CSV table of C-alpha atoms in Angstrom, one decimal:
chain,number,residue,atom,x,y,z
Z,1,GLN,CA,-18.5,-42.9,-11.7
Z,2,GLU,CA,-19.7,-40.3,-9.1
Z,3,GLU,CA,-17.9,-37.6,-11.0
Z,4,MET,CA,-19.5,-38.5,-14.3
Z,5,GLU,CA,-22.9,-38.6,-12.6
Z,6,GLU,CA,-22.3,-35.1,-11.1
Z,7,THR,CA,-21.1,-33.8,-14.5
Z,8,TRP,CA,-24.2,-35.2,-16.2
Z,9,LEU,CA,-26.5,-33.7,-13.6
Z,10,GLY,CA,-24.9,-30.4,-14.1
Z,11,LEU,CA,-25.3,-30.5,-17.9
Z,12,LYS,CA,-28.7,-32.2,-18.0
Z,13,PRO,CA,-30.8,-28.9,-17.6
Z,14,LEU,CA,-28.9,-27.3,-20.5
Z,15,TYR,CA,-29.3,-30.4,-22.6
Z,16,GLU,CA,-33.0,-30.5,-21.9
Z,17,GLN,CA,-33.4,-26.8,-22.7
Z,18,LEU,CA,-31.5,-27.2,-25.9
Z,19,HIS,CA,-33.6,-30.2,-26.9
Z,20,ALA,CA,-36.8,-28.3,-26.2
Z,21,TYR,CA,-35.6,-25.3,-28.2
Z,22,VAL,CA,-34.7,-27.5,-31.2
Z,23,ARG,CA,-37.9,-29.5,-31.0
Z,24,ASN,CA,-40.0,-26.3,-30.9
Z,25,LYS,CA,-38.2,-24.8,-33.9
Z,26,LEU,CA,-38.4,-28.0,-35.9
Z,27,HIS,CA,-42.0,-28.5,-34.9
Z,28,THR,CA,-42.9,-25.0,-36.1
Z,29,SER,CA,-41.0,-25.5,-39.4
Z,30,TYR,CA,-42.0,-29.1,-40.2
Z,31,GLY,CA,-45.3,-29.5,-38.4
Z,32,LYS,CA,-46.7,-31.8,-35.7
Z,33,GLU,CA,-46.8,-34.9,-38.0
Z,34,ILE,CA,-43.1,-34.8,-38.5
Z,35,VAL,CA,-41.9,-33.5,-35.2
Z,36,LYS,CA,-44.0,-34.7,-32.3
Z,37,ASN,CA,-44.3,-32.8,-29.0
Z,38,SER,CA,-42.4,-35.6,-27.1
Z,39,GLY,CA,-40.0,-38.4,-27.8
Z,40,PRO,CA,-36.9,-38.3,-29.9
Z,41,ILE,CA,-36.3,-35.7,-32.5
Z,42,PRO,CA,-36.2,-37.4,-35.9
Z,43,ALA,CA,-32.4,-37.7,-36.6
Z,44,HIS,CA,-32.8,-37.4,-40.4
Z,45,LEU,CA,-33.8,-33.7,-39.9
Z,46,LEU,CA,-30.6,-32.8,-38.2
Z,47,GLY,CA,-28.2,-32.8,-41.2
Z,48,ASN,CA,-26.6,-36.1,-41.7
Z,49,MET,CA,-27.2,-39.8,-40.9
Z,50,TRP,CA,-25.6,-39.6,-37.5
Z,51,ALA,CA,-27.4,-36.3,-36.5
Z,52,GLN,CA,-24.0,-34.8,-35.7
Z,53,SER,CA,-23.9,-31.9,-38.2
Z,54,TRP,CA,-26.7,-29.4,-37.7
Z,55,GLY,CA,-25.5,-27.0,-40.3
Z,56,ASN,CA,-28.4,-27.8,-42.6
Z,57,ILE,CA,-30.9,-26.6,-40.0
Z,58,ALA,CA,-29.0,-23.6,-38.8
Z,59,ASP,CA,-31.4,-21.3,-40.6
Z,60,ILE,CA,-34.3,-22.8,-38.7
Z,61,LEU,CA,-32.5,-22.8,-35.3
Z,62,LYS,CA,-30.8,-19.5,-35.4
Z,63,PRO,CA,-32.2,-17.6,-32.4
Z,64,TYR,CA,-31.7,-14.1,-33.9
Z,65,PRO,CA,-32.2,-14.6,-37.7
Z,66,ASN,CA,-31.7,-10.9,-38.5
Z,67,LYS,CA,-28.3,-10.7,-36.8
Z,68,PRO,CA,-25.2,-11.5,-38.9
Z,69,SER,CA,-23.4,-14.8,-38.5
Z,70,ILE,CA,-19.9,-14.7,-37.1
Z,71,ASN,CA,-17.2,-15.9,-39.5
Z,72,VAL,CA,-13.6,-15.5,-38.5
Z,73,THR,CA,-12.0,-16.3,-41.9
Z,74,GLY,CA,-11.2,-12.7,-42.6
Z,75,GLU,CA,-9.5,-12.2,-39.3
Z,76,MET,CA,-7.5,-15.4,-39.6
Z,77,ILE,CA,-6.2,-14.2,-42.9
Z,78,LYS,CA,-5.6,-10.7,-41.6
Z,79,GLN,CA,-3.5,-12.1,-38.7
Z,80,GLY,CA,-1.5,-14.3,-41.1
Z,81,TRP,CA,-2.7,-17.6,-39.9
Z,82,THR,CA,-1.3,-20.7,-41.7
Z,83,PRO,CA,-2.6,-24.3,-41.6
Z,84,THR,CA,0.1,-25.1,-39.1
Z,85,LYS,CA,-1.0,-22.2,-36.8
Z,86,MET,CA,-4.6,-23.6,-37.0
Z,87,PHE,CA,-3.4,-26.9,-35.7
Z,88,GLN,CA,-1.2,-25.3,-33.0
Z,89,LYS,CA,-4.3,-23.3,-31.8
Z,90,ALA,CA,-6.3,-26.6,-31.7
Z,91,ASP,CA,-3.5,-28.2,-29.7
Z,92,ASP,CA,-3.4,-25.3,-27.3
Z,93,PHE,CA,-7.2,-25.7,-26.8
Z,94,PHE,CA,-6.9,-29.4,-25.9
Z,95,GLN,CA,-4.0,-28.8,-23.7
Z,96,SER,CA,-6.0,-26.1,-21.9
Z,97,MET,CA,-8.4,-28.8,-20.8
Z,98,GLY,CA,-5.5,-30.9,-19.4
Z,99,LEU,CA,-5.1,-33.2,-22.4
Z,100,ASP,CA,-1.8,-34.3,-23.9
Z,101,LYS,CA,0.4,-32.1,-26.1
Z,102,MET,CA,0.7,-33.4,-29.6
Z,103,PRO,CA,3.9,-35.5,-29.8
Z,104,ASP,CA,6.8,-34.4,-32.1
Z,105,LYS,CA,6.0,-37.3,-34.5
Z,106,PHE,CA,2.6,-35.8,-35.0
Z,107,TRP,CA,4.1,-32.6,-36.3
Z,108,SER,CA,6.7,-34.3,-38.4
Z,109,GLY,CA,4.5,-37.0,-39.9
Z,110,SER,CA,1.2,-35.2,-40.6
Z,111,ILE,CA,0.2,-33.6,-43.8
Z,112,LEU,CA,-1.5,-30.4,-42.9
Z,113,GLU,CA,-1.8,-28.8,-46.3
Z,114,LYS,CA,-1.8,-29.9,-49.9
Z,115,PRO,CA,1.7,-30.8,-51.0
Z,116,ALA,CA,3.2,-28.2,-53.3
Z,117,ASP,CA,5.2,-30.8,-55.2
Z,118,GLY,CA,2.2,-31.8,-57.4
Z,119,ARG,CA,1.5,-35.2,-55.7
Z,120,GLU,CA,-2.0,-36.3,-56.0
Z,121,LEU,CA,-3.7,-36.7,-52.7
Z,122,THR,CA,-7.2,-37.4,-51.4
Z,123,CYS,CA,-7.8,-34.3,-49.5
Z,124,HIS,CA,-10.6,-35.5,-47.3
Z,125,ALA,CA,-9.5,-34.8,-43.7
Z,126,SER,CA,-8.6,-37.9,-41.6
Z,127,ALA,CA,-6.9,-38.8,-38.4
Z,128,TRP,CA,-4.7,-41.9,-38.1
Z,129,ASP,CA,-3.5,-44.1,-35.3
Z,130,PHE,CA,-0.6,-46.3,-36.4
Z,131,TYR,CA,-1.1,-48.6,-33.4
Z,132,ASN,CA,2.4,-48.4,-32.1
Z,133,GLY,CA,1.7,-46.0,-29.2
Z,134,GLU,CA,3.7,-43.2,-30.6
Z,135,ASP,CA,2.7,-42.4,-34.2
Z,136,PHE,CA,-0.5,-40.4,-34.7
Z,137,ARG,CA,-1.1,-38.2,-37.8
Z,138,ILE,CA,-3.6,-36.1,-39.6
Z,139,LYS,CA,-3.9,-35.8,-43.4
Z,140,GLN,CA,-5.8,-32.6,-44.3
Z,141,CYS,CA,-5.4,-30.2,-47.2
Z,142,THR,CA,-6.1,-27.3,-44.9
Z,143,ARG,CA,-7.2,-23.9,-46.1
Z,144,VAL,CA,-7.2,-20.9,-43.8
Z,145,ASN,CA,-10.9,-20.4,-43.2
Z,146,GLN,CA,-13.4,-21.0,-40.5
Z,147,GLU,CA,-14.9,-24.2,-41.9
Z,148,ASP,CA,-11.4,-25.9,-42.0
Z,149,PHE,CA,-10.6,-24.6,-38.5
Z,150,VAL,CA,-13.7,-26.5,-37.3
Z,151,THR,CA,-12.5,-29.6,-39.1
Z,152,VAL,CA,-9.0,-29.1,-37.7
Z,153,ASN,CA,-10.4,-29.2,-34.2
Z,154,HIS,CA,-12.6,-32.2,-35.0
Z,155,GLU,CA,-9.6,-34.2,-36.4
Z,156,MET,CA,-7.4,-33.2,-33.4
Z,157,GLY,CA,-10.2,-34.5,-31.2
Z,158,HIS,CA,-9.6,-37.9,-32.8
Z,159,ILE,CA,-5.9,-37.7,-32.2
Z,160,GLN,CA,-6.6,-36.9,-28.5
Z,161,TYR,CA,-8.7,-40.1,-28.3
Z,162,TYR,CA,-5.8,-42.0,-29.8
Z,163,LEU,CA,-3.4,-40.5,-27.3
Z,164,GLN,CA,-5.6,-41.5,-24.4
Z,165,TYR,CA,-6.3,-45.0,-25.7
Z,166,LYS,CA,-2.7,-45.8,-26.8
Z,167,ASN,CA,-2.0,-48.1,-23.9
Z,168,GLN,CA,-5.2,-50.1,-24.3
Z,169,SER,CA,-5.7,-53.3,-26.2
Z,170,TYR,CA,-6.4,-52.9,-29.9
Z,171,PHE,CA,-10.0,-53.8,-29.2
Z,172,TYR,CA,-10.5,-50.7,-27.0
Z,173,ARG,CA,-8.7,-48.2,-29.2
Z,174,SER,CA,-11.6,-46.6,-31.0
Z,175,GLY,CA,-14.4,-44.3,-29.9
Z,176,ALA,CA,-16.8,-45.6,-27.3
Z,177,ASN,CA,-19.7,-45.3,-29.8
Z,178,PRO,CA,-19.5,-44.6,-33.5
Z,179,GLY,CA,-22.4,-42.2,-33.1
Z,180,PHE,CA,-19.9,-39.9,-31.3
Z,181,HIS,CA,-17.9,-39.5,-34.5
């Protein structure tokens, strides 16, 4: 608990500055009737129902609007990235923070790109915990581009939660708060 408090106190000034920056930009864009000078920022302005995807307001928040956006798609293609490499890079990222390596069953059981055999498949990315403590998979029709690489990392984050929760009761094997999804 002390470590969490210390971590929060270290992040709090950055969070407050970010919150103030976003509030100011939204206040300027939408006006004082929609975005007040204090209190919560209206979640519906932030992109989706859970206020987790801010892509819809990127044009408002971009600190240097005349500078080009970074998009790594071209470089990924140039370097010969594959959907599997995208997942390996995400796995490397999570391991670099001390989290678990993806188990072999993850690699053998997951569908990381649209099957070439003509099978119909719902391509919406999803992460799966089979509740046996050893089988965790992702189903994603991954394309080599920046947007899908962000999704790869998001879905791998779910798998990391599943790996960390695998020894808990079924009742405790989901995220602490659905708002964090």
